[in-house]
Coordinates of C-alpha atoms in Angstrom, one line a residue:
M1 CA 97.3 81.1 91.1
P2 CA 100.5 82.2 93.0
R3 CA 103.1 81.5 90.4
L4 CA 105.6 78.8 90.3
F5 CA 108.4 80.8 88.7
A6 CA 110.6 78.6 86.6
A7 CA 113.9 79.9 85.3
A8 CA 112.3 80.5 81.9
R9 CA 109.6 82.6 83.4
L10 CA 112.1 84.7 85.3
V11 CA 114.1 85.3 82.2
A12 CA 111.0 86.4 80.3
F13 CA 109.6 88.7 83.0
L14 CA 112.5 90.0 85.1
F15 CA 115.3 92.3 83.8
L16 CA 118.6 92.5 85.6
T17 CA 119.9 95.8 87.0
T18 CA 123.2 96.7 88.4
G19 CA 122.3 98.3 91.8
L20 CA 120.6 97.1 94.9
V21 CA 118.6 99.8 96.7
A22 CA 119.1 99.8 100.5
V23 CA 116.0 99.9 102.5
S24 CA 116.0 101.2 106.1
C25 CA 113.7 99.1 108.2
R26 CA 112.6 99.9 111.7
P27 CA 114.4 97.8 114.3
A28 CA 112.6 94.6 115.4
T29 CA 110.9 94.7 118.7
A30 CA 112.1 92.7 121.7
D31 CA 111.8 88.9 121.9
V32 CA 108.1 89.1 122.6
P33 CA 106.3 87.6 119.5
P34 CA 103.3 89.4 118.0
K35 CA 100.0 88.5 119.6
R36 CA 98.2 89.3 116.4
E37 CA 99.5 88.0 113.1
L38 CA 97.9 86.3 110.2
R39 CA 99.9 83.1 109.3
G40 CA 98.5 81.4 106.3
V41 CA 99.1 78.9 103.5
W42 CA 97.7 78.6 100.0
I43 CA 96.1 75.2 99.3
A44 CA 96.1 74.8 95.5
T45 CA 93.7 72.4 93.9
V46 CA 94.5 73.1 90.2
E47 CA 96.5 70.2 88.8
N48 CA 96.3 68.6 92.2
I49 CA 99.2 70.7 93.5
D50 CA 98.3 70.5 97.2
W51 CA 94.9 68.8 97.6
P52 CA 93.6 66.4 96.7
S53 CA 97.0 64.8 95.8
S54 CA 95.3 62.8 93.0
R55 CA 92.0 63.1 91.1
N56 CA 91.4 59.4 91.7
L57 CA 91.0 59.5 95.5
T58 CA 87.7 58.5 97.1
P59 CA 85.8 61.1 99.2
E60 CA 87.0 59.3 102.4
Q61 CA 90.6 59.4 101.2
Q62 CA 90.2 63.1 100.3
R63 CA 88.9 63.9 103.8
R64 CA 91.7 62.0 105.5
E65 CA 94.3 63.7 103.4
Y66 CA 92.9 67.1 104.2
I67 CA 92.8 66.4 107.9
R68 CA 96.4 65.3 107.9
M69 CA 97.4 68.5 106.1
L70 CA 95.6 70.8 108.5
D71 CA 97.0 68.9 111.5
Q72 CA 100.5 69.5 110.1
Q73 CA 99.8 73.1 109.4
Q74 CA 98.4 73.6 112.9
R75 CA 101.6 72.3 114.3
N76 CA 103.4 74.9 112.1
G77 CA 101.4 77.7 113.7
I78 CA 99.2 78.4 110.8
N79 CA 95.9 80.2 111.6
A80 CA 94.4 80.8 108.1
V81 CA 94.0 78.7 104.9
F82 CA 93.4 80.0 101.4
V83 CA 91.8 77.0 99.6
Q84 CA 91.2 77.1 95.9
V85 CA 87.5 76.3 95.4
R86 CA 87.2 77.4 91.7
P87 CA 90.4 76.9 89.8
A88 CA 89.0 77.1 86.2
S89 CA 85.3 77.9 86.1
D90 CA 84.7 74.6 87.9
A91 CA 83.7 73.9 91.5
F92 CA 84.9 72.1 94.6
Y93 CA 81.4 72.5 96.0
Q94 CA 77.9 71.7 94.9
S95 CA 77.0 74.3 92.3
A96 CA 74.0 74.9 90.1
L97 CA 76.1 77.3 88.0
E98 CA 79.3 75.5 87.2
P99 CA 80.5 71.8 86.9
W100 CA 82.3 69.7 89.4
S101 CA 86.1 70.1 89.0
R102 CA 88.0 67.3 87.2
W103 CA 90.7 67.8 89.8
L104 CA 88.2 66.5 92.4
T105 CA 86.6 63.6 90.6
G106 CA 88.8 62.9 87.5
T107 CA 86.2 64.1 85.0
Q108 CA 84.7 67.6 84.8
G109 CA 81.0 67.6 85.7
K110 CA 81.2 64.2 87.5
A111 CA 79.9 64.3 91.0
P112 CA 81.8 62.8 94.0
S113 CA 80.8 59.2 94.7
P114 CA 79.6 58.5 97.3
A115 CA 77.9 61.9 97.1
Y116 CA 79.1 64.7 99.3
D117 CA 79.8 68.4 99.2
P118 CA 83.4 68.9 100.2
L119 CA 83.2 72.6 101.0
P120 CA 81.3 72.4 104.4
F121 CA 83.8 69.8 105.5
L122 CA 86.8 71.9 104.4
I123 CA 85.5 74.9 106.3
E124 CA 84.5 73.1 109.4
E125 CA 87.9 71.3 109.8
A126 CA 89.7 74.6 109.4
H127 CA 87.4 76.3 112.0
N128 CA 87.9 73.4 114.4
R129 CA 91.6 74.2 114.4
G130 CA 91.1 77.9 114.9
M131 CA 91.9 78.7 111.2
E132 CA 90.2 81.2 109.0
F133 CA 88.9 79.8 105.8
H134 CA 89.4 82.0 102.7
A135 CA 87.7 80.7 99.5
W136 CA 90.1 81.2 96.7
F137 CA 88.6 81.9 93.2
N138 CA 90.3 82.3 89.9
P139 CA 87.9 84.8 88.3
Y140 CA 88.8 84.7 84.6
R141 CA 90.4 81.3 83.8
A142 CA 87.9 79.0 82.1
S143 CA 90.1 76.0 81.2
M144 CA 93.7 74.9 81.3
D145 CA 93.5 74.2 77.5
S146 CA 91.4 75.2 74.6
V147 CA 90.0 71.7 73.8
T148 CA 86.3 72.6 74.3
R149 CA 85.0 69.0 73.7
R150 CA 86.3 68.0 77.1
L151 CA 84.2 70.7 78.8
A152 CA 81.2 69.5 80.8
P153 CA 77.7 70.0 79.3
N154 CA 77.0 72.6 82.0
H155 CA 80.2 74.5 81.6
P156 CA 79.3 78.2 80.9
F157 CA 81.1 78.0 77.5
R158 CA 78.3 75.7 76.3
Q159 CA 75.7 78.4 76.9
H160 CA 77.8 81.6 76.2
P161 CA 80.7 80.9 73.9
E162 CA 80.7 84.7 73.1
W163 CA 82.0 85.4 76.7
F164 CA 85.4 83.8 76.1
L165 CA 88.8 84.5 74.6
R166 CA 91.4 82.0 73.5
Y167 CA 94.9 82.9 74.5
A168 CA 98.1 80.8 74.7
G169 CA 96.2 77.5 74.5
K170 CA 93.7 78.4 77.3
L171 CA 90.1 79.5 77.4
L172 CA 89.6 82.8 79.3
Y173 CA 86.6 84.9 80.2
N174 CA 86.6 88.3 78.5
P175 CA 87.0 90.9 81.3
G176 CA 85.7 93.6 79.0
L177 CA 82.1 92.2 78.9
P178 CA 79.8 93.6 81.5
E179 CA 77.8 90.3 81.5
V180 CA 81.0 88.4 82.3
R181 CA 81.6 90.6 85.4
Q182 CA 78.0 90.1 86.5
Y183 CA 78.3 86.3 86.1
I184 CA 81.5 86.1 88.1
N185 CA 79.9 88.2 90.8
R186 CA 77.0 85.9 90.8
V187 CA 79.2 82.8 91.1
I188 CA 81.1 84.2 94.1
L189 CA 78.0 85.5 95.9
D190 CA 76.5 82.0 95.6
V191 CA 79.3 80.7 97.7
V192 CA 79.3 83.7 100.1
R193 CA 75.6 83.2 100.8
R194 CA 75.5 79.4 101.1
Y195 CA 78.7 78.6 103.0
D196 CA 80.3 79.8 106.2
I197 CA 83.5 81.2 104.7
D198 CA 85.6 83.9 106.3
G199 CA 87.0 85.5 103.1
V200 CA 86.9 85.7 99.3
H201 CA 90.3 85.5 97.8
F202 CA 91.7 86.2 94.3
D203 CA 95.2 85.4 93.1
D204 CA 97.3 87.2 90.4
Y205 CA 95.5 86.1 87.3
F206 CA 93.5 88.9 85.7
Y207 CA 94.4 89.6 82.1
P208 CA 96.8 86.8 81.1
Y209 CA 100.5 86.9 81.6
P210 CA 102.1 87.9 78.2
E211 CA 103.2 85.1 75.9
A212 CA 105.5 85.7 72.9
G213 CA 103.5 86.0 69.6
Q214 CA 100.1 86.0 71.4
V215 CA 97.5 88.7 71.1
I216 CA 94.4 89.3 73.3
H217 CA 91.6 89.6 70.8
D218 CA 89.2 91.8 72.7
E219 CA 88.8 94.4 69.9
A220 CA 85.0 94.0 69.7
A221 CA 84.4 94.5 73.4
F222 CA 86.8 97.5 73.4
A223 CA 84.8 99.1 70.6
Q224 CA 81.4 98.4 72.1
F225 CA 82.0 99.0 75.9
N226 CA 84.3 102.0 76.1
P227 CA 82.0 105.0 76.6
D228 CA 84.9 107.1 78.0
S229 CA 87.1 106.6 75.0
L230 CA 89.9 105.3 77.1
T231 CA 93.1 103.9 75.7
L232 CA 93.2 100.1 75.4
P233 CA 95.5 99.6 78.5
N234 CA 93.4 102.0 80.6
W235 CA 90.2 100.4 79.5
R236 CA 91.5 96.9 80.5
R237 CA 92.5 98.2 83.9
Q238 CA 89.1 99.8 84.3
N239 CA 87.4 96.5 83.5
V240 CA 89.4 94.8 86.3
N241 CA 88.7 97.7 88.7
F242 CA 85.0 97.4 88.1
L243 CA 85.1 93.7 89.0
I244 CA 87.0 94.4 92.2
R245 CA 84.9 97.4 93.3
D246 CA 81.5 95.8 92.6
L247 CA 82.4 92.5 94.1
H248 CA 83.6 94.1 97.4
D249 CA 80.4 96.0 97.6
S250 CA 78.3 92.9 96.9
I251 CA 80.1 90.8 99.5
Q252 CA 79.6 93.5 102.2
H253 CA 75.9 93.7 101.5
A254 CA 75.5 89.9 101.6
K255 CA 77.6 89.2 104.7
R256 CA 79.3 92.1 106.4
W257 CA 81.9 89.8 108.1
V258 CA 83.2 88.2 105.0
K259 CA 86.6 89.7 103.9
F260 CA 87.7 90.3 100.4
G261 CA 91.4 90.3 99.4
V262 CA 93.6 89.9 96.4
S263 CA 97.1 88.5 95.9
P264 CA 98.6 90.5 93.1
F265 CA 101.9 90.2 91.3
G266 CA 104.6 91.5 93.7
V267 CA 105.6 94.6 91.6
W268 CA 103.0 97.2 90.9
M269 CA 105.2 99.5 88.8
N270 CA 108.9 100.2 88.6
Q271 CA 110.1 103.6 89.8
R272 CA 111.6 104.3 86.4
N273 CA 108.1 104.1 84.8
D274 CA 106.2 105.9 87.6
P275 CA 107.5 108.0 90.5
E276 CA 105.1 106.2 92.8
G277 CA 106.6 102.8 91.8
S278 CA 109.1 100.6 93.7
A279 CA 112.9 100.7 93.3
T280 CA 112.8 97.5 91.2
S281 CA 113.4 96.5 87.6
A282 CA 110.9 93.7 87.0
F283 CA 107.7 92.8 85.2
E284 CA 104.8 95.0 86.3
G285 CA 101.4 93.9 87.3
Y286 CA 100.0 97.3 86.4
S287 CA 101.1 97.2 82.7
G288 CA 101.5 93.5 82.2
L289 CA 98.3 92.1 83.8
Y290 CA 96.2 95.4 83.8
A291 CA 95.9 95.0 87.6
D292 CA 96.1 98.3 89.4
A293 CA 96.5 96.9 92.9
R294 CA 97.5 100.2 94.4
E295 CA 94.2 101.7 93.3
W296 CA 92.3 98.9 95.0
T297 CA 93.9 99.7 98.4
R298 CA 93.7 103.4 97.9
Q299 CA 89.9 103.2 97.1
G300 CA 89.3 100.7 99.9
W301 CA 87.9 98.1 97.5
V302 CA 89.8 95.3 99.2
D303 CA 90.1 94.4 102.9
Y304 CA 93.6 93.0 102.5
I305 CA 96.3 93.0 99.9
L306 CA 98.6 90.0 99.7
P307 CA 101.5 90.7 97.2
Q308 CA 103.4 87.7 96.0
L309 CA 107.0 88.5 96.9
Y310 CA 108.7 85.3 95.7
W311 CA 112.2 86.8 95.6
S312 CA 115.0 86.7 98.1
S313 CA 116.4 89.5 100.2
S314 CA 119.4 89.8 97.9
F315 CA 117.8 89.5 94.5
K316 CA 118.7 92.8 92.8
V317 CA 115.8 92.8 90.3
A318 CA 113.1 92.8 93.0
A319 CA 114.7 92.6 96.5
Y320 CA 112.3 91.4 99.2
P321 CA 113.0 94.2 101.7
V322 CA 112.6 96.8 99.0
L323 CA 109.2 95.6 98.1
V324 CA 108.0 95.0 101.6
E325 CA 108.8 98.6 102.4
W326 CA 107.1 99.8 99.2
W327 CA 103.9 97.9 100.0
T328 CA 103.8 99.3 103.6
R329 CA 103.6 102.8 102.1
N330 CA 100.8 101.8 99.7
R331 CA 98.4 99.8 101.7
F332 CA 96.3 102.8 102.6
G333 CA 95.0 101.5 105.9
R334 CA 94.1 98.0 104.6
H335 CA 95.7 94.9 105.9
L336 CA 99.0 93.9 104.3
Y337 CA 100.0 90.3 104.3
I338 CA 103.1 89.2 102.4
G339 CA 103.0 86.2 100.1
Q340 CA 106.2 84.2 100.6
G341 CA 107.6 81.6 98.2
A342 CA 108.3 78.5 100.3
Y343 CA 108.5 76.5 97.1
R344 CA 111.6 78.5 96.1
M345 CA 113.6 76.5 98.6
L346 CA 112.9 73.4 96.6
E347 CA 114.5 74.9 93.5
T348 CA 118.1 75.1 92.4
S349 CA 118.0 78.5 90.7
R350 CA 121.3 80.1 89.9
R351 CA 119.7 83.5 89.6
D352 CA 118.4 83.8 93.2
T353 CA 120.9 81.7 95.2
A354 CA 119.9 83.0 98.6
W355 CA 117.1 80.3 98.6
L356 CA 119.8 77.6 98.7
G357 CA 120.5 78.5 102.3
R358 CA 118.3 77.8 105.3
H359 CA 118.0 81.4 106.6
E360 CA 116.0 83.1 103.8
L361 CA 112.5 82.3 104.8
P362 CA 113.0 83.1 108.6
R363 CA 114.8 86.3 107.5
Q364 CA 111.7 87.3 105.5
V365 CA 109.4 86.7 108.4
R366 CA 111.6 88.9 110.6
T367 CA 111.6 91.6 107.9
N368 CA 107.8 91.6 108.0
R369 CA 107.9 91.9 111.8
S370 CA 110.2 94.9 111.6
F371 CA 107.1 96.8 110.3
P372 CA 104.8 95.9 113.2
S373 CA 102.2 98.6 112.4
D374 CA 102.1 97.9 108.7
V375 CA 102.6 94.2 107.9
Q376 CA 99.9 92.1 109.5
G377 CA 101.2 88.6 108.5
S378 CA 102.6 86.1 106.0
V379 CA 101.0 83.6 103.6
F380 CA 103.1 80.8 102.2
F381 CA 102.9 79.1 98.8
S382 CA 102.2 76.5 99.1
S383 CA 100.9 74.1 101.7
K384 CA 102.7 71.1 100.2
S385 CA 106.0 73.0 100.0
L386 CA 105.9 74.1 103.6
I387 CA 104.9 70.6 104.8
S388 CA 107.9 69.1 103.0
N389 CA 110.1 71.2 105.4
P390 CA 112.6 72.4 102.8
R391 CA 115.8 73.6 104.5
H392 CA 114.1 73.1 107.9
A393 CA 111.8 76.1 107.2
A394 CA 108.8 74.5 108.9
D395 CA 111.0 73.7 111.9
S396 CA 111.9 77.4 112.1
L397 CA 108.3 78.3 112.2
R398 CA 107.1 75.6 114.6
L399 CA 110.0 75.8 117.1
N400 CA 110.7 79.5 116.9
L401 CA 108.9 82.1 114.9
F402 CA 105.4 80.6 115.2
R403 CA 106.0 78.8 118.5
Y404 CA 103.3 80.7 120.3
P405 CA 99.7 81.2 119.1
A406 CA 98.6 84.4 117.4
L407 CA 95.2 85.9 116.8
V408 CA 94.2 87.2 113.4
P409 CA 94.4 91.0 113.3
T410 CA 91.1 92.9 113.5
M411 CA 89.5 94.9 110.7
P412 CA 87.8 97.8 112.4
W413 CA 86.3 99.1 109.2
L414 CA 84.3 95.9 109.1
D415 CA 83.6 95.5 112.8
A416 CA 85.0 97.2 115.9
V417 CA 82.4 96.0 118.4
P418 CA 83.8 93.4 120.9
P419 CA 81.6 90.5 122.0
R420 CA 80.3 90.3 125.5
A421 CA 82.5 88.6 128.1
A422 CA 81.9 85.0 129.0
Q423 CA 79.5 84.2 131.8
N424 CA 79.7 81.9 134.9
L425 CA 83.4 81.2 134.7
V426 CA 84.1 78.5 137.3
L427 CA 87.5 76.9 138.2
T428 CA 87.7 73.7 140.1
A429 CA 91.2 72.9 141.4
S430 CA 92.4 69.4 142.3
A431 CA 95.7 67.8 142.7
A432 CA 95.6 66.5 139.2
A433 CA 94.5 69.6 137.2
N434 CA 92.6 72.9 137.2
T435 CA 89.3 72.6 135.3
L436 CA 87.6 75.7 134.0
T437 CA 84.1 75.9 132.7
W438 CA 82.0 78.8 131.4
Q439 CA 79.0 79.8 129.4
H440 CA 78.3 81.9 126.3
A441 CA 77.1 85.4 126.8
P442 CA 74.2 87.0 125.0
A443 CA 74.9 88.7 121.7
A444 CA 76.8 92.0 121.6
P445 CA 75.0 95.2 120.4
D446 CA 75.9 94.4 116.8
G447 CA 74.4 90.9 117.1
D448 CA 77.6 89.0 117.2
L449 CA 78.2 86.0 119.5
A450 CA 81.6 84.8 120.6
A451 CA 83.3 82.6 117.9
Y452 CA 86.1 81.4 120.2
Y453 CA 87.8 82.0 123.5
V454 CA 91.3 82.9 124.6
L455 CA 92.5 81.7 128.0
Y456 CA 95.6 83.3 129.5
R457 CA 97.5 82.1 132.6
F458 CA 99.8 84.0 134.9
T459 CA 101.7 83.1 138.1
A460 CA 101.6 85.3 141.2
N461 CA 104.8 87.1 140.3
E462 CA 103.7 87.9 136.7
T463 CA 101.8 91.1 135.7
P464 CA 98.8 90.2 133.6
S465 CA 99.2 91.7 130.1
P466 CA 97.1 91.1 126.9
D467 CA 100.1 91.8 124.7
D468 CA 102.3 88.7 125.3
P469 CA 101.0 85.5 123.6
R470 CA 103.5 83.4 125.6
H471 CA 100.8 83.5 128.3
I472 CA 98.1 82.2 126.1
L473 CA 97.2 78.8 127.5
T474 CA 94.7 77.8 124.8
V475 CA 92.5 79.2 122.0
L476 CA 89.3 77.3 122.2
R477 CA 86.4 77.1 119.8
A478 CA 83.3 75.3 121.1
R479 CA 82.3 72.2 119.1
P480 CA 78.8 70.8 119.2
G481 CA 78.3 68.4 122.1
T482 CA 81.6 69.4 123.9
G483 CA 80.6 72.3 126.0
L484 CA 82.9 75.1 127.1
V485 CA 85.5 73.5 129.3
Y486 CA 89.3 73.5 129.6
V487 CA 91.4 71.2 131.8
D488 CA 94.8 72.6 132.6
T489 CA 96.9 69.6 133.3
T490 CA 100.1 71.7 133.3
A491 CA 99.2 73.5 136.5
R492 CA 101.7 72.7 139.3
P493 CA 100.3 71.6 142.7
G494 CA 100.6 74.3 145.3
V495 CA 101.2 77.1 142.9
S496 CA 98.6 79.9 142.6
Y497 CA 97.6 81.1 139.2
A498 CA 95.5 83.9 137.6
Y499 CA 93.4 82.8 134.7
Y500 CA 92.0 85.5 132.3
L501 CA 89.3 84.5 129.8
T502 CA 88.3 86.6 126.8
A503 CA 85.6 86.0 124.2
V504 CA 86.5 86.8 120.6
D505 CA 84.0 87.3 117.7
R506 CA 84.5 86.0 114.1
L507 CA 86.3 89.2 113.1
H508 CA 88.6 88.8 116.1
N509 CA 87.5 91.6 118.3
E510 CA 88.3 90.6 121.9
S511 CA 86.1 91.1 124.9
R512 CA 86.9 92.4 128.4
P513 CA 88.2 89.5 130.4
V514 CA 86.8 87.6 133.3
N515 CA 89.3 86.2 135.7
V516 CA 89.8 83.7 138.5
R517 CA 92.7 83.4 140.9
T518 CA 93.7 80.2 142.7
T519 CA 95.2 80.3 146.1
G520 CA 97.4 77.2 145.6
R521 CA 95.3 75.0 147.9
P522 CA 95.0 71.4 146.8
V523 CA 91.2 71.6 146.4
E524 CA 89.1 74.7 145.8
I525 CA 86.3 76.0 143.7
I526 CA 86.4 79.6 142.5
V527 CA 83.6 81.4 140.8
A528 CA 84.2 84.6 138.8
Q529 CA 81.6 87.1 137.6
A530 CA 81.8 89.2 134.5
P531 CA 82.7 92.9 135.0
T532 CA 79.8 95.0 136.1
D533 CA 81.0 98.2 134.6
A534 CA 79.7 99.1 131.1
V535 CA 82.0 98.2 128.3
P536 CA 82.4 101.2 125.9
V537 CA 81.5 100.3 122.3
P538 CA 83.9 101.9 119.9
P539 CA 82.3 103.7 116.9
T540 CA 82.2 101.6 113.8
T541 CA 82.7 102.7 110.2
T542 CA 81.3 99.5 108.7
V543 CA 78.6 99.0 106.2
P544 CA 75.3 98.8 108.2
P545 CA 74.9 95.2 109.3
V546 CA 72.5 92.9 107.4
A547 CA 69.9 91.1 109.4
T548 CA 71.2 87.8 110.5
T549 CA 70.0 85.0 112.7
P550 CA 72.6 84.2 115.4
V551 CA 73.5 80.5 115.7
P552 CA 72.5 79.4 119.2
P553 CA 75.4 78.7 121.4
T554 CA 76.5 75.1 122.3
R555 CA 75.0 73.9 125.5
P556 CA 77.7 74.4 128.1
A557 CA 79.0 71.7 130.3
P558 CA 77.2 71.4 133.6
R559 CA 78.5 73.5 136.5
P560 CA 80.7 71.3 138.7
A561 CA 79.4 70.3 142.0
V562 CA 80.7 72.3 144.9
A563 CA 80.3 70.0 147.8
R564 CA 81.9 66.8 147.6
T565 CA 85.6 67.1 147.1
T566 CA 87.7 67.1 150.2
T567 CA 91.2 67.9 151.2
A568 CA 93.4 65.6 153.2
A569 CA 91.9 67.3 156.3
G570 CA 88.4 66.6 155.1
T571 CA 87.6 70.2 154.2
V572 CA 86.7 72.0 150.9
T573 CA 87.6 75.5 150.0
K574 CA 85.1 77.5 148.0
V575 CA 86.1 81.0 146.9
K576 CA 83.8 83.4 145.1
T577 CA 85.6 86.2 143.3
K578 CA 83.8 89.3 142.0
V579 CA 85.4 91.8 139.7
K580 CA 84.5 95.2 141.0
P581 CA 84.3 98.4 138.9
R582 CA 87.6 100.3 138.9
K583 CA 88.6 103.8 138.1
K584 CA 89.3 104.5 134.5
R585 CA 92.9 103.7 133.5
G586 CA 94.8 103.0 130.3
F587 CA 93.3 100.6 127.8
F588 CA 95.5 97.6 128.7
Q589 CA 95.1 98.2 132.4
R590 CA 91.3 98.3 131.9
L591 CA 91.4 95.2 129.8
F592 CA 93.5 93.0 132.2
G593 CA 93.1 94.8 135.5
G594 CA 96.7 95.6 136.1
R595 CA 98.3 95.5 139.5

C-alpha cells in the first residue's frame, strides 16, 4: 500500500545529507493545459482507510458512499481510480479462491448481506464518470497480524501453511516459492478474465520493509530454488522479477487491453551505491524491498511505473524534483505517473515543513508538467486525503490545474489503432439549445468499438485544434438506454459554431473527427457525414489480439424529425454538410481540417 510515512518511519528509513542537488527542468509550456494526462487517486480498503469508511456498513450504504466519493473526485478532475480489491489475500469481489474481506463485511469470509458482488458496481460507476478502473492487489501480504485462528476456513493458509512466512507480526507469502507465484498469478487472472477492469496495479509491498531485530526466514526456499547459485539479495530480486514478468505476459494473453503497472518505493538506488541511481540519500527499494523497478521498465514488463514520491520539493534527503527527473530518464518508453502524497498536508512534520504551506502540491503538478514528453500524470494518496481538501489542494486542482478535462494517454505498444469515426451526426438548432445525436460506427480493423466520445466546440473566429482541451465541450460515454445525444444549452442564440466529434476506444486512441457547423440561424438541422478518405492505420507492436466478442452498441436515439420546426417567418433551414477528401497535410490539420 502507498505508505503513510510517520515520523518514526522517516527516521528509520531516511538519512539526512548536507547538500541539495539542483535539477534543471525544461520550462513549462504556455497556459494551455495538457489534453492528455492521467489524473488518479488511490482508494485504499485496508483498515477502511478510504472505502468503505466502516466494516459495519450495509451494501446500500457502501454504494452510496462510493458514489459520493466518485462524484467528488470527478469534480476534482480525476480520470482514473486505483481501488484496492485484494488488501491481504482476501477479496472485495466474489471469489472461489479467497475469502471475503473483513474490511467489507466485518468478518473475514462472511459474504455481504443482502448478497451482492461489489466489483461490477465499483467498475461501472467509475466508467460512467469517464474514469479508468485499476484493480489494486497486494501480492504477498496474507494478513495484518499472525493470529491464524481468525483466518477464514477458505483462506489459503488453511490449505498451504508451507507457503507462508511470519515477519514482524504479519503473515506473508514466501516470494521464493514457484507455487506461490503461480497462485498469485491465478488469483489476478481470475479477476482479469471475469471483470471489466482497465488495469492491474501493485503497490510497494514486495519483500517486507525491514524491522529491527526481524529476519526473513526463507532459507529453505533459497536452498531449494536457486539453480543459478545467486546471492541471497539477487535471488530475492529475481523472485520478484519472475512474478512481474510472468504476470505481465499472462495479462496480455488474457486481455490485450488490460494494463499492468506498479507503484514502487520512490528511490530505486542512491547514486553513492550505484552510478545509475538518483542524487538522494534515502532508503532504497532495490536493496531494502528487493524490488528492481528500473529493470521492470527496462525490460518492458510493466505498462506504467508509478513511483511514490511523498517528499517535498525542498526535502534534501529525497527532493521531489530530483526524483522526478531521475524517473524520466529511467522509464524506458513506458508511462510514468508520479505518486503524490496528499496526506502529507494533514501532517505536522518538522522534517519536511514545505507541506505546511498551500503551494507544495500544485508546485509538484507543475513540476510534472515541465516534462511534457516524459511524465504522463499524477496519482494522489489517498482519496480521503484529497477530498478533505487540505490547504485547499483540491480547490487548486478543481479551479485551476485540473479545471479542463484530460484524456488518458495512449499506450501504442498495446494498441495504436483508432476506432472508426461516429456515424450519422445530426445537429438540431433551436433558440433554447443545440442538440447533437449520432450513432456508433462498426468495429475498427482490430475489433475495437468506441468506448466514449469527445465533443469539441469552436466559434467562427477560432481555429479548430485537437490540442487544446479548453474547447472540449463534453466527454460522453453511452449508457444503456440513453442513446448517443448531447444537448448544448450553453450555445448562444445567433452565434455560429463548429462542433467536432471524435470516437475514442478503451485504450484512448482517438478517431478522425466528423463535424457540423451551424450558421447561427435560430432553427436549422445540419447533417454531417464521416470522412470518405481512408484512415491510415498505424503499425502496432502489440501482442496479437485475442479473440473477443464485441459488446453490441447501445441503440442510438432516434434521428430528429426534419420537418416540423419553424422560424418566426414560418420556414425551416436544413443544411447537409459533407466532409470531402482533402490533400494530405500535417497530422493535426488532417485530424481537424484546419482553415
